[in-house]
Each structure stands twice: as C-alpha cells, then as structure tokens.
mmCIF file of C-alpha atoms and ligand atoms in Angstrom:
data_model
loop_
_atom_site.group_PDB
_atom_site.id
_atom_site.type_symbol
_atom_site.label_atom_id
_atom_site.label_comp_id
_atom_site.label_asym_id
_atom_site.label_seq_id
_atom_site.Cartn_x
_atom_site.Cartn_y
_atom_site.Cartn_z
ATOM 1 C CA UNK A 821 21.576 26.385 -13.678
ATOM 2 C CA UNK A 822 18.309 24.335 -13.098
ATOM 3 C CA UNK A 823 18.303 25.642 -9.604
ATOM 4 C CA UNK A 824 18.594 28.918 -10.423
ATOM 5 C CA UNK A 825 15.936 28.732 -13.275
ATOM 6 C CA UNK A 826 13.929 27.503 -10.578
ATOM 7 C CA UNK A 827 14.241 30.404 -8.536
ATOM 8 C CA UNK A 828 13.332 32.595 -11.372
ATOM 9 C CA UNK A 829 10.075 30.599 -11.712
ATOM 10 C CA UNK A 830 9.674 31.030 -8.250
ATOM 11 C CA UNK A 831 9.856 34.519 -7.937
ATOM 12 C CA UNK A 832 7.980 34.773 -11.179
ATOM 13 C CA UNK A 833 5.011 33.033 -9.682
ATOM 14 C CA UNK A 834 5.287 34.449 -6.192
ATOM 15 C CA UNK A 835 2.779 37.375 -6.527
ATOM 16 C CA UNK A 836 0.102 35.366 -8.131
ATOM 17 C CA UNK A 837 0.130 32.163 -6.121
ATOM 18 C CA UNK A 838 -0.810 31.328 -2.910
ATOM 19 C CA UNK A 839 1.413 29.665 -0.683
ATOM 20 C CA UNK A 840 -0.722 26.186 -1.368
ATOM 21 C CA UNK A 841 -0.309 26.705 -4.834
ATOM 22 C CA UNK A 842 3.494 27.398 -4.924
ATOM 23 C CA UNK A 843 3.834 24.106 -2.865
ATOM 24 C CA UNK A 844 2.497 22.576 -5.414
ATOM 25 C CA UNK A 845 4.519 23.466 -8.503
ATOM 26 C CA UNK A 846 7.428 23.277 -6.734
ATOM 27 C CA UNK A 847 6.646 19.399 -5.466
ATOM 28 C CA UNK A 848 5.209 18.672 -9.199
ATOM 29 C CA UNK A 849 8.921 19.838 -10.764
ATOM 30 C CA UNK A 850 11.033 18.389 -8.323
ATOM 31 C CA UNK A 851 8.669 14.862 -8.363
ATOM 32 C CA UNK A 852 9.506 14.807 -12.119
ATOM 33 C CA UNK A 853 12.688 14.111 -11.783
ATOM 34 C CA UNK A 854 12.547 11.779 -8.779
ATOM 35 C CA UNK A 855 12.003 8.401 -11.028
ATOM 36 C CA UNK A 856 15.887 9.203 -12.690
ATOM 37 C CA UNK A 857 17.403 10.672 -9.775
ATOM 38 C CA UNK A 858 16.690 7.155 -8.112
ATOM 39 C CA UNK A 859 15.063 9.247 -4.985
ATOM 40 C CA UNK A 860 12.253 6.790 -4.672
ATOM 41 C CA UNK A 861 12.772 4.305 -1.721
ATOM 42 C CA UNK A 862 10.554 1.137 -1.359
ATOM 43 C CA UNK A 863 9.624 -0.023 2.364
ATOM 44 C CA UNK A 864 7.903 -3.020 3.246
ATOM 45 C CA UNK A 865 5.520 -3.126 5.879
ATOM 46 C CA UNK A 866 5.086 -6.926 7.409
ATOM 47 C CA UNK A 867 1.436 -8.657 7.461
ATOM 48 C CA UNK A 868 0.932 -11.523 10.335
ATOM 49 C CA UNK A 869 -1.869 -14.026 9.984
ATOM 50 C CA UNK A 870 -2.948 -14.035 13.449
ATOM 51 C CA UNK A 871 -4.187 -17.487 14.274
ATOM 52 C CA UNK A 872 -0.858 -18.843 12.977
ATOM 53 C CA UNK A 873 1.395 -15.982 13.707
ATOM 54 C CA UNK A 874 3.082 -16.388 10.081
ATOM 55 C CA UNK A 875 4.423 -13.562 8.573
ATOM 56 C CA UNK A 876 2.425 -14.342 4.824
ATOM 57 C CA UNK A 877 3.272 -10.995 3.587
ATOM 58 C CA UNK A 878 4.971 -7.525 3.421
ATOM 59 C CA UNK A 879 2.758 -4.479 1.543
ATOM 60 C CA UNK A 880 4.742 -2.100 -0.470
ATOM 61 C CA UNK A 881 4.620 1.516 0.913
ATOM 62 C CA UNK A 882 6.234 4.405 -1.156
ATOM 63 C CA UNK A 883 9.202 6.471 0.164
ATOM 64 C CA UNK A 884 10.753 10.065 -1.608
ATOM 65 C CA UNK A 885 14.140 10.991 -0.596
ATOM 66 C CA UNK A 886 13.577 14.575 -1.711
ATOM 67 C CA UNK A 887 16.648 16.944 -2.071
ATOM 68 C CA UNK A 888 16.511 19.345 0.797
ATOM 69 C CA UNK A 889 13.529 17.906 2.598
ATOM 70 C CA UNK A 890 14.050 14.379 3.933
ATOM 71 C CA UNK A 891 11.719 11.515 3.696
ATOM 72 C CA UNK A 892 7.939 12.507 2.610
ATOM 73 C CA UNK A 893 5.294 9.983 2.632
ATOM 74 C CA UNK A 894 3.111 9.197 0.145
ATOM 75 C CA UNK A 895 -0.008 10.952 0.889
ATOM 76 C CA UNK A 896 1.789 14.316 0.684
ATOM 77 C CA UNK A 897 3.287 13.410 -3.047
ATOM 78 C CA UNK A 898 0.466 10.742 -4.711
ATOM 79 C CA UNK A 899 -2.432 12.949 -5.411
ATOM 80 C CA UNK A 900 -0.146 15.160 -6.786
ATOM 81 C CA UNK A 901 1.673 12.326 -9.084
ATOM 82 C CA UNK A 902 -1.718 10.820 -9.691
ATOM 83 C CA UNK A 903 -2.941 14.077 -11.070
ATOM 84 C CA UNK A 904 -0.427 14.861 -13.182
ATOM 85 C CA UNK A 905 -0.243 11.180 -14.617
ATOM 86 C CA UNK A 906 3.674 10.493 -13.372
ATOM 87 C CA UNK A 907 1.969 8.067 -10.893
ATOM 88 C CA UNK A 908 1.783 5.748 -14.115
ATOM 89 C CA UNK A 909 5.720 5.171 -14.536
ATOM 90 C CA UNK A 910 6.582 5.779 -10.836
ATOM 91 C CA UNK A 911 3.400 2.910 -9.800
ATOM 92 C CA UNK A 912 5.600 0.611 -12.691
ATOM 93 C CA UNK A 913 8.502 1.571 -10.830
ATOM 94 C CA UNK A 914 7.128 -0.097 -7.664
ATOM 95 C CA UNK A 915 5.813 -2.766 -9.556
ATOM 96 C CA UNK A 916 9.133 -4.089 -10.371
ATOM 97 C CA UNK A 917 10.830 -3.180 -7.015
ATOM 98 C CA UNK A 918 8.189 -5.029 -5.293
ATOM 99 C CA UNK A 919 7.763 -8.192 -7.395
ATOM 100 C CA UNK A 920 11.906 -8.778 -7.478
ATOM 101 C CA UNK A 921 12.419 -8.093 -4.373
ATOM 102 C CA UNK A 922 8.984 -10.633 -2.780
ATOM 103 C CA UNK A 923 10.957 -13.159 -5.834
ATOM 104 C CA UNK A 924 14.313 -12.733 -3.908
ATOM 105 C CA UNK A 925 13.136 -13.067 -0.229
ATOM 106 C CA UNK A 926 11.354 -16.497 -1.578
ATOM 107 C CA UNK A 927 14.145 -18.250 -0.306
ATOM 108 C CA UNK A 928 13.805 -17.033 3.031
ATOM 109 C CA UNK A 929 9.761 -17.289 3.423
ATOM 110 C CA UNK A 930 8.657 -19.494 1.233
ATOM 111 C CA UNK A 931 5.280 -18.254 -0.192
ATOM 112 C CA UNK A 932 5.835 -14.550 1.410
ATOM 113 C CA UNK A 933 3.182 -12.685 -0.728
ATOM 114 C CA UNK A 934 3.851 -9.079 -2.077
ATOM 115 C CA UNK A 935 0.805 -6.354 -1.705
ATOM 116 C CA UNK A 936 0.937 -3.522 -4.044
ATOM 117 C CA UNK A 937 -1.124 -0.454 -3.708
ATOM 118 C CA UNK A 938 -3.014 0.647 -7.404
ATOM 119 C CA UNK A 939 -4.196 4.607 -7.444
ATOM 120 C CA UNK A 940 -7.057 5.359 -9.638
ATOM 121 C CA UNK A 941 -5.134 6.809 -12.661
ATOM 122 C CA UNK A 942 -3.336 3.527 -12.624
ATOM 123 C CA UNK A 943 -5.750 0.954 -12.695
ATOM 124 C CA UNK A 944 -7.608 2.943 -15.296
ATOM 125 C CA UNK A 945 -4.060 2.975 -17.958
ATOM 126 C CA UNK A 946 -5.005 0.482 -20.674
ATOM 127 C CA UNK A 947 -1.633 -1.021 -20.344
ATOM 128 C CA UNK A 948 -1.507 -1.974 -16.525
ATOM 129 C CA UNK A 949 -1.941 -5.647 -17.155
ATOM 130 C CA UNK A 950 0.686 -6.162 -20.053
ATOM 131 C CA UNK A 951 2.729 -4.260 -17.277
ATOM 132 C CA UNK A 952 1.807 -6.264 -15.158
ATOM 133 C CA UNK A 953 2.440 -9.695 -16.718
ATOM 134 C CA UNK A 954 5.987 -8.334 -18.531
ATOM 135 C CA UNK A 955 6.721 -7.892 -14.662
ATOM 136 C CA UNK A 956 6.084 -10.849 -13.672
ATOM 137 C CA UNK A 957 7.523 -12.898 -16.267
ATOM 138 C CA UNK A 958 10.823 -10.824 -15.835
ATOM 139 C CA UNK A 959 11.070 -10.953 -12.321
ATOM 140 C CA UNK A 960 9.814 -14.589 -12.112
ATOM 141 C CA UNK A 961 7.422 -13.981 -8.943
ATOM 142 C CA UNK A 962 4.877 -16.430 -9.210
ATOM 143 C CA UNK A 963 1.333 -14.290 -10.130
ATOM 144 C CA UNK A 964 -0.910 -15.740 -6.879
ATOM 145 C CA UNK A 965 2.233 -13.909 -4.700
ATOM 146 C CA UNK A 966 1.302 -10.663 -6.143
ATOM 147 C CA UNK A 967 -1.916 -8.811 -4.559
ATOM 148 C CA UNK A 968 -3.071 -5.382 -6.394
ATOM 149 C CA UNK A 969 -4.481 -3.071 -3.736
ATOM 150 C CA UNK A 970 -7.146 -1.101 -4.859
ATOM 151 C CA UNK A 971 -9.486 1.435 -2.826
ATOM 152 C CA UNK A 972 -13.302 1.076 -2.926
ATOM 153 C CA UNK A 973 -13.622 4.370 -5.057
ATOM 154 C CA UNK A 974 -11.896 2.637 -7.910
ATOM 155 C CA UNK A 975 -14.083 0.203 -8.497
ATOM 156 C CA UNK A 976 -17.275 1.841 -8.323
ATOM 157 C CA UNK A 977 -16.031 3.865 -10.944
ATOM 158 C CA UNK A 978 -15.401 0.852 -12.931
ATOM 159 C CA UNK A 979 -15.833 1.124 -15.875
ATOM 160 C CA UNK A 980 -16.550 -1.981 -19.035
ATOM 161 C CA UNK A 981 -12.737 -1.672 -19.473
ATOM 162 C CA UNK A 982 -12.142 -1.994 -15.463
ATOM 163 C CA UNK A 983 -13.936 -5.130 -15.654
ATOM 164 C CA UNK A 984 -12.218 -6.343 -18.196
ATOM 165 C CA UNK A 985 -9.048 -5.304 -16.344
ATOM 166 C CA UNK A 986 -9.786 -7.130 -13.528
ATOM 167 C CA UNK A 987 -11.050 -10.508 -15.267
ATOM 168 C CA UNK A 988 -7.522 -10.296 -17.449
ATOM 169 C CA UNK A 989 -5.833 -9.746 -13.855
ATOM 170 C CA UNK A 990 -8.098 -13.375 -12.106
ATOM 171 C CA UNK A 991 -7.208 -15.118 -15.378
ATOM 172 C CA UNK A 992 -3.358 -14.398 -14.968
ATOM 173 C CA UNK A 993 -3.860 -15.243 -11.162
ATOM 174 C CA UNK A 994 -3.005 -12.356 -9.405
ATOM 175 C CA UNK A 995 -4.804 -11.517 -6.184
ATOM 176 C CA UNK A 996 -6.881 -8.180 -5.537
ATOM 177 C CA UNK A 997 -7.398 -6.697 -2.133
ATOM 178 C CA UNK A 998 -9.958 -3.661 -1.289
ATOM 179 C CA UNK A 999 -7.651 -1.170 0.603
ATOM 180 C CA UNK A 1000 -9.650 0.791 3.728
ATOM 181 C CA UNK A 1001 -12.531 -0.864 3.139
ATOM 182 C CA UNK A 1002 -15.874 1.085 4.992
ATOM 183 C CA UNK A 1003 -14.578 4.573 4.148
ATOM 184 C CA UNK A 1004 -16.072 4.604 0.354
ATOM 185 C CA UNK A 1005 -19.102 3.311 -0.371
ATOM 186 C CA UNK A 1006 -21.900 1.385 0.657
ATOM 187 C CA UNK A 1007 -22.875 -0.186 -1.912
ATOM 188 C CA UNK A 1008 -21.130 -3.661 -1.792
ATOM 189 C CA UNK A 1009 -22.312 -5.220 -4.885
ATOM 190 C CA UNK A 1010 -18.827 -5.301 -6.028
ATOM 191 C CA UNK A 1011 -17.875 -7.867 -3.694
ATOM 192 C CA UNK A 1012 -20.215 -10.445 -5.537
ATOM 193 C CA UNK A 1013 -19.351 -8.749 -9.202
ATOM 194 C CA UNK A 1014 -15.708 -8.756 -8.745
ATOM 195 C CA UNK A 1015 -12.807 -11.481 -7.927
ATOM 196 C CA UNK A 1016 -11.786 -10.149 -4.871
ATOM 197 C CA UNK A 1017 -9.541 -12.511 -2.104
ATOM 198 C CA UNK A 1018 -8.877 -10.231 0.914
ATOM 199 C CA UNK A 1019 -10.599 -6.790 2.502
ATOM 200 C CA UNK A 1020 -8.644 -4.608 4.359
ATOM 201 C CA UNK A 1021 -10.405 -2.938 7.439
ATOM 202 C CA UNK A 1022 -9.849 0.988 7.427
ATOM 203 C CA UNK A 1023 -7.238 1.636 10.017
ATOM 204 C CA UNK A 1024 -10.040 4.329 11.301
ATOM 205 C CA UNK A 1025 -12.099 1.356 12.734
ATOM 206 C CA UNK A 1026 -9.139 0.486 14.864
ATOM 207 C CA UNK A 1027 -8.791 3.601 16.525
ATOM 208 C CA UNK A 1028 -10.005 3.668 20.401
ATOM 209 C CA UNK A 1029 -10.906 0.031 19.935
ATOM 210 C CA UNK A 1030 -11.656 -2.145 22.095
ATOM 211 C CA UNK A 1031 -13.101 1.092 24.052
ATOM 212 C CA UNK A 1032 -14.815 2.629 21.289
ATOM 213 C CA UNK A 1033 -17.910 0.574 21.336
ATOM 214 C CA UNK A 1034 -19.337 1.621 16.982
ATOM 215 C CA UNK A 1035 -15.678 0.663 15.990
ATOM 216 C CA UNK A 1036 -15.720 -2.587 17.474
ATOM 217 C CA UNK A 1037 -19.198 -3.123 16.376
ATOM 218 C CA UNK A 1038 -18.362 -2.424 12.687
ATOM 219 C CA UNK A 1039 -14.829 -4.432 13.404
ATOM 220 C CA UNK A 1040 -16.797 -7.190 14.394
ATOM 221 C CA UNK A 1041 -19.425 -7.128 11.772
ATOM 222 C CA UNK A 1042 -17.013 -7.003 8.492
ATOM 223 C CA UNK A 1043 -14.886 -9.586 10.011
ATOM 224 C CA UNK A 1044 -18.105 -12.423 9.785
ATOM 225 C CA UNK A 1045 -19.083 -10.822 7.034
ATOM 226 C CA UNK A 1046 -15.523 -11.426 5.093
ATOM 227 C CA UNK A 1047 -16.102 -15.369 7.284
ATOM 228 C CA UNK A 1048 -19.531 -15.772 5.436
ATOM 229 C CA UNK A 1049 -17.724 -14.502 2.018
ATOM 230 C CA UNK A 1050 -14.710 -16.716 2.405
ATOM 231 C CA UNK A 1051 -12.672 -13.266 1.987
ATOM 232 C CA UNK A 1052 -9.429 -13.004 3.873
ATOM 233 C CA UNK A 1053 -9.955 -10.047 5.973
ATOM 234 C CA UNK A 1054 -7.015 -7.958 7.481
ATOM 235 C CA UNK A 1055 -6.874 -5.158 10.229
ATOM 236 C CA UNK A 1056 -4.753 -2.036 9.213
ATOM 237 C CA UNK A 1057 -3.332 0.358 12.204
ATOM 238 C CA UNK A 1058 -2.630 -2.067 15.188
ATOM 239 C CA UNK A 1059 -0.763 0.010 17.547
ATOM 240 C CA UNK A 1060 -1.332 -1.851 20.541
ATOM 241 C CA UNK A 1061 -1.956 -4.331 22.487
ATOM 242 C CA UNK A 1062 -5.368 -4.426 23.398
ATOM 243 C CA UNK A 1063 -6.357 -3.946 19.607
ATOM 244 C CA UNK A 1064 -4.204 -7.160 19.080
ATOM 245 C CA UNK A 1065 -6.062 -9.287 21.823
ATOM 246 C CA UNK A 1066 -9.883 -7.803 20.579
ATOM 247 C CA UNK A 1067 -8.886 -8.934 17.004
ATOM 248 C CA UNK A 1068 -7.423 -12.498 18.493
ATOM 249 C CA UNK A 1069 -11.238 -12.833 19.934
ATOM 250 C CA UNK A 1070 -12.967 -11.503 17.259
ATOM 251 C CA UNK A 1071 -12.104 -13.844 14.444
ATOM 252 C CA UNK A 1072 -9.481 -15.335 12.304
ATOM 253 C CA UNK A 1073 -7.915 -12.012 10.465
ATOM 254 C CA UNK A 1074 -4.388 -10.965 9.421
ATOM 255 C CA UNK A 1075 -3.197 -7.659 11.281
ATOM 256 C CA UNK A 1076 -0.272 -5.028 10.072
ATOM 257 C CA UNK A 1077 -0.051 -1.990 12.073
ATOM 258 C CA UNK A 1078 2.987 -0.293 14.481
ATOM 259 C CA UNK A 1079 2.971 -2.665 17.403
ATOM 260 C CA UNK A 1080 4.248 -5.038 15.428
ATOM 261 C CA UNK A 1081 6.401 -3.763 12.819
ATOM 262 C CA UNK A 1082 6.380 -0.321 10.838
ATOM 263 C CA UNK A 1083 7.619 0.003 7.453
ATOM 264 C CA UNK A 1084 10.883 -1.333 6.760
ATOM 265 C CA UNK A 1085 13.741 -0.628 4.312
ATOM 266 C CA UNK A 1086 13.980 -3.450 2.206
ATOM 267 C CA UNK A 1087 17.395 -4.027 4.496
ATOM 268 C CA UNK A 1088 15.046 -4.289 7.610
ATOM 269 C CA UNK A 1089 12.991 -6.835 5.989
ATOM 270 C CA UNK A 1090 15.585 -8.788 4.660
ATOM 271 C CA UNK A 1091 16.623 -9.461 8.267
ATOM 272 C CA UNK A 1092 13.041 -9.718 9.560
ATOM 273 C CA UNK A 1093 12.754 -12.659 7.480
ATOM 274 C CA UNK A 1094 15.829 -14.231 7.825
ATOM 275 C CA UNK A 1095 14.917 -14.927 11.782
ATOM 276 C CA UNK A 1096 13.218 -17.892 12.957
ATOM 277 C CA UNK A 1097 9.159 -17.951 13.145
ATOM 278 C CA UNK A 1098 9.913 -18.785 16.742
ATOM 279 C CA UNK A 1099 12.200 -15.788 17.001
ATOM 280 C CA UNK A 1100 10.213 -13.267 15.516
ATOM 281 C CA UNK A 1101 6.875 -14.248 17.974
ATOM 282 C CA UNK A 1102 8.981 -13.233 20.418
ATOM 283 C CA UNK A 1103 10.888 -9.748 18.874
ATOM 284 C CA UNK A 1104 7.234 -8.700 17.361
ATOM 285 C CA UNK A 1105 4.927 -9.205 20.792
ATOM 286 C CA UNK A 1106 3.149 -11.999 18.836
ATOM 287 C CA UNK A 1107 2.658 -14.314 21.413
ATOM 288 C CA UNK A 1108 -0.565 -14.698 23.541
ATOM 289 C CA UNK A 1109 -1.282 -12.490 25.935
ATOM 290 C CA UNK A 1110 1.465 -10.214 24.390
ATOM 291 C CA UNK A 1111 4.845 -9.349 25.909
HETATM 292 P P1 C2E B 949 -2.505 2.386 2.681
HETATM 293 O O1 C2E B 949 -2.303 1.537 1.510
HETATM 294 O O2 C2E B 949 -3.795 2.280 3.394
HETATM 295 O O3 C2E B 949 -1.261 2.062 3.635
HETATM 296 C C1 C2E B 949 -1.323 2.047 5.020
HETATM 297 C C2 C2E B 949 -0.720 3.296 5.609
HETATM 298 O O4 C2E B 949 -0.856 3.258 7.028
HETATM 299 C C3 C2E B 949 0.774 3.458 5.358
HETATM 300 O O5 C2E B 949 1.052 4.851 5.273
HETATM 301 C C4 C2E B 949 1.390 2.869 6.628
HETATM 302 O O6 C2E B 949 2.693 3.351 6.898
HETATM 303 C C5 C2E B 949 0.400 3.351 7.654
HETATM 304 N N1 C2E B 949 0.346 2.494 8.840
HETATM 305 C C6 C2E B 949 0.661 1.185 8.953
HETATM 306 N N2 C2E B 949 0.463 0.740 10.213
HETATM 307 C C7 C2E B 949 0.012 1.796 10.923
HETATM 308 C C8 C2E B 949 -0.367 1.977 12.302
HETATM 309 O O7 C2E B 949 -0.334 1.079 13.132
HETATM 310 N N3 C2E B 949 -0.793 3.230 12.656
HETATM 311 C C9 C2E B 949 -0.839 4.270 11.774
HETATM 312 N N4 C2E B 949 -1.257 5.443 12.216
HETATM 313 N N5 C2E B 949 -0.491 4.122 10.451
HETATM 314 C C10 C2E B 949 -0.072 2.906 10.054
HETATM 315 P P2 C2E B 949 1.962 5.444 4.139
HETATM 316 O O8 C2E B 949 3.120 4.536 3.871
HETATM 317 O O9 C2E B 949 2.240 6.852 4.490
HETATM 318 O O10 C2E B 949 1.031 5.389 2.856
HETATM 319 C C11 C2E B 949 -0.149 6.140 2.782
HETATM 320 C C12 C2E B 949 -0.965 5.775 1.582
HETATM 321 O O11 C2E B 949 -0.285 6.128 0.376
HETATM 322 C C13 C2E B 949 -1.234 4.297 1.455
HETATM 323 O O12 C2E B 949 -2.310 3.943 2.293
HETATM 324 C C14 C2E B 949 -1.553 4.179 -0.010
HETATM 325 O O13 C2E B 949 -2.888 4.519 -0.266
HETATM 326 C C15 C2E B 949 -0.650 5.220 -0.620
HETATM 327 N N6 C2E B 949 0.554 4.579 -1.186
HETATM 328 C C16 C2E B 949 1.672 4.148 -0.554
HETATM 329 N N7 C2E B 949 2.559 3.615 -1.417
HETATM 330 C C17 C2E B 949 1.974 3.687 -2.639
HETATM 331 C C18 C2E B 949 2.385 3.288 -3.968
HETATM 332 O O14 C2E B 949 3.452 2.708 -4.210
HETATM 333 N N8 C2E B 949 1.493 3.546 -4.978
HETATM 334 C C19 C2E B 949 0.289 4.137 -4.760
HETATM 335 N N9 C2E B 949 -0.529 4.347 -5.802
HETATM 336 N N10 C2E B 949 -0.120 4.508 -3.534
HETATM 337 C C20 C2E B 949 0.711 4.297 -2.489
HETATM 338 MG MG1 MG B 950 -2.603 -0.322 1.051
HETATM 339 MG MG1 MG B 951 -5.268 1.157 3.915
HETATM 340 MG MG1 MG B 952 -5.009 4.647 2.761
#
C-alpha cells in the first residue's frame, strides 16, 4: 500500500518537479524510514600511526542499504538528512554503534580509539553532550577513546552555545578532531580558542603528491605546523605508495586512506584486529619501503 501511495505521489509530482527535485523527495521518504528498517550499516575505516605502525584507531563511516538501490555513501544521503534534521537521531544512531562496538574490540587492541564524524545540525542540537555522555556511560567506552569529528565550517560558526558545547565535551574528556582541514577557512584562531587534539589533512592535498609540488608544500607546512602545536596530525586519502613514503619523510603523522585499508564492515575489522601487529605490517604494505 505504501508503495503504491508512493507512486501516486510520484506521478502527482512528476509534472512540476525536475528530475533533481524528484530525487530528492523520493531519498527524503525512503531515508525516513531507514533508522527502523535497520538499513543503516556502520564501517570502520582503520587509522595507522606511522612511526609506530600501530593501528590506534578505526573512524566511523556511514553505510545505507537502501531497498532497490544497493549501498549509497554518505555524501549522496547527509546533506539531505542534515537538512531535514533526521541526521540528529540517525548521528545518535552511530554514536552508539560506534562507542559499543570501539568498547567491544578493547579486548583485542587495547586503547583502539573510535572517530566519529559530527555534521553541523548535530553539533548545534542542545542535547548532543547529554547524548553523548548517556552513551558513554551505557556503552562503558572510556571518554578519551571517543574523538568527535567536526569540519572547519562548524566551528567558525560557533556560536556562545558551541563553545560551551565544546568546553562540556574537554571537561568529560572526549577528544575533537578538525575533519579536511585547509578546505574551510583561513582563519585559524580556533586552533588557539578551542581544545582541539588532532587535524586531519584534506584528502585533496594528497592527490598527485609527491609530484604535485603546492600539495606537498601545504602537506609539509600543516604537518610542522600541527609539530609546533603539539596537535596530532593525520593524512586522509593514501592510495599509494609513494604518498606513504613522502608522509614517512615528512614528519611523524597518522595516515588512513585505500592502500592500506578501505572501510570495513564491522566483521572486517573484527578480524583486522584480531591479527598480530607483526601480521598486519605485512597484509597492509606497512613496512618500509612498502611491499
Ligand atoms: P570524511 O569524514 O572526510 O571521511 C573520509 C571519506 O574518504 C570517506 O568517505 C572514506 O571512505 C573516504 N576515503 C578514505 N580513504 C580514502 C582514499 O584513500 N581515497 C579516497 N578517494 N577516499 C578515501 P565516505 O565514507 O563516503 O564518507 C564521506 C563523508 O560523509 C565523510 O567524509 C563525512 O564527512 C560524512 N560522513 C560519513 N559518515 C558519517 C556519519 O556517521 N555522520 C555524519 N554526520 N557524517 C558522516
Ligand atoms: Mg571524517
Ligand atoms: Mg575528511
Ligand atoms: Mg569529507
């Protein structure tokens, strides 16, 4: 019956809309009911610390099993969940997916930190911290294993009630990372004003490097400027090898990108972890020189 309502709608809306448009009514209605339907997916993508070679951490990247469709990433259904406001319960969603599942894999990486990426709409909802904490507490992940993700844009925007925000989340413990850092602003007074622990390089400055001679330059420069900081600075979109060995030179930096693991079903992960350090240097390319 709902499908064929939906086809009514459909038809109903046809003349008026452009194709665009239609898209997006139809993804709003069917992303409504994803949350109960259980269609959303978490996958973990693993972060290396590349002086060590540890694997600290895994970030949490959205998945939609959408009826009819297959898989769709995130930056297809977000915007649309962030305008319409269901980002709010589908971000809590992922809250709690992320922080019991980083509790459960404790016993097989001790420390493994959780990264969890905060849209704008989100970190502006009065209640994200009491969210936030009840999460915590219920899951039993220790706070400094939990890092908030949140994009340059969203804290310029800050406003008295973002500060506060971000004060309640330092006081609690939990960690805050600046996601593709270089593409917002330049104003970077909100690296002194704010309690921020790690910047993450926009995977854009990767691209073409070492051979692109501005990327590396910029590469090169936020890396001793995150040194002189004492930020933890990590390079997003590795795909090869040659990026791999420039970042070895360049500095002491954490990496995530395809060469050495795409996202993974929490399954994936699970077994990721489970190997030896020793065996995964050797199954992820890690070792000097590369394999
Ligand atoms: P992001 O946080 O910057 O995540 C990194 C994106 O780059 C991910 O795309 C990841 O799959 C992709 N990636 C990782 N390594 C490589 C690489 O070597 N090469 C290339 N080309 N790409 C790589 P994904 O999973 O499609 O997510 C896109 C964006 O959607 C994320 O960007 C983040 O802003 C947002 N997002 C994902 N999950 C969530 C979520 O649970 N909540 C919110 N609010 N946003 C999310
Ligand atoms: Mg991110
Ligand atoms: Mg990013
Ligand atoms: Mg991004």
């Amino acid at each position: 019956f709902a499908k064929e309502r939906g086809k009514n709608t459909y038809q109903f809306f046809l003349p008026e809309m452009n194709g665009r448009a239609l898209n997006r009514l139809t993804l709003e209605t069917s992303l409504r009911h994803a949350l109960e339907r259980e269609e959303f997916e978490v996958y973990y993508q693993p972060q290396f610390d590349l002086a060590s070679k540890r694997l600290f951490g895994v970030e949490a990247l959205l998945r939609w099993h959408r009826p009819d469709v297959g898989i769709v990433n995130p930056t297809e259904f977000i915007p649309v969940a962030e305008e319409s406001g269901q980002i709010v319960s589908i971000g809590e969603w992922v809250l709690r997916q992320a922080c019991a599942q980083a509790q459960a894999w404790q016993a097989l990486v001790p420390g493994l930190t959780v990264s969890v990426n905060i849209s704008s709409r989100q970190f502006h909802d009065s209640q994200l911290v009491d969210r936030i904490l009840e999460i915590l507490r219920q899951t039993g992940l220790a706070p400094e294993l939990l890092t908030l993700e949140l994009t340059e844009g969203v804290l310029m925007e800050s406003s008295g009630t973002a500060s506060t925000t971000l004060e309640r989340l330092e006081a609690a413990g939990v960690k805050l990372s600046i996601d593709d850092f270089g593409t917002g602003y330049s104003s970077m007074g909100y690296l002194k004003r704010f309690p921020i622990s790690t910047l993450k390089i926009d995977q854009g400055f990767m691209r073409e490097v070492p051979a692109d001679r501005d990327n590396v330059a910029i590469v090169m420069a936020i890396i001793a400027m995150c040194q002189s900081l004492k930020l933890y600075v990590i390079a997003e979109g590795v795909e090869n090898m040659a990026q791999l060995e420039f970042l070895r030179k360049a500095g002491p930096v954490g990496v995530q990108g395809f060469y050495l693991s795409r996202p993974l079903t929490a399954d994936a992960t699970a077994a990721l972890l489970q190997i030896t350090h020793e065996e995964r240097i050797t199954l992820l390319a890690l070792a000097d020189g590369g394999t």
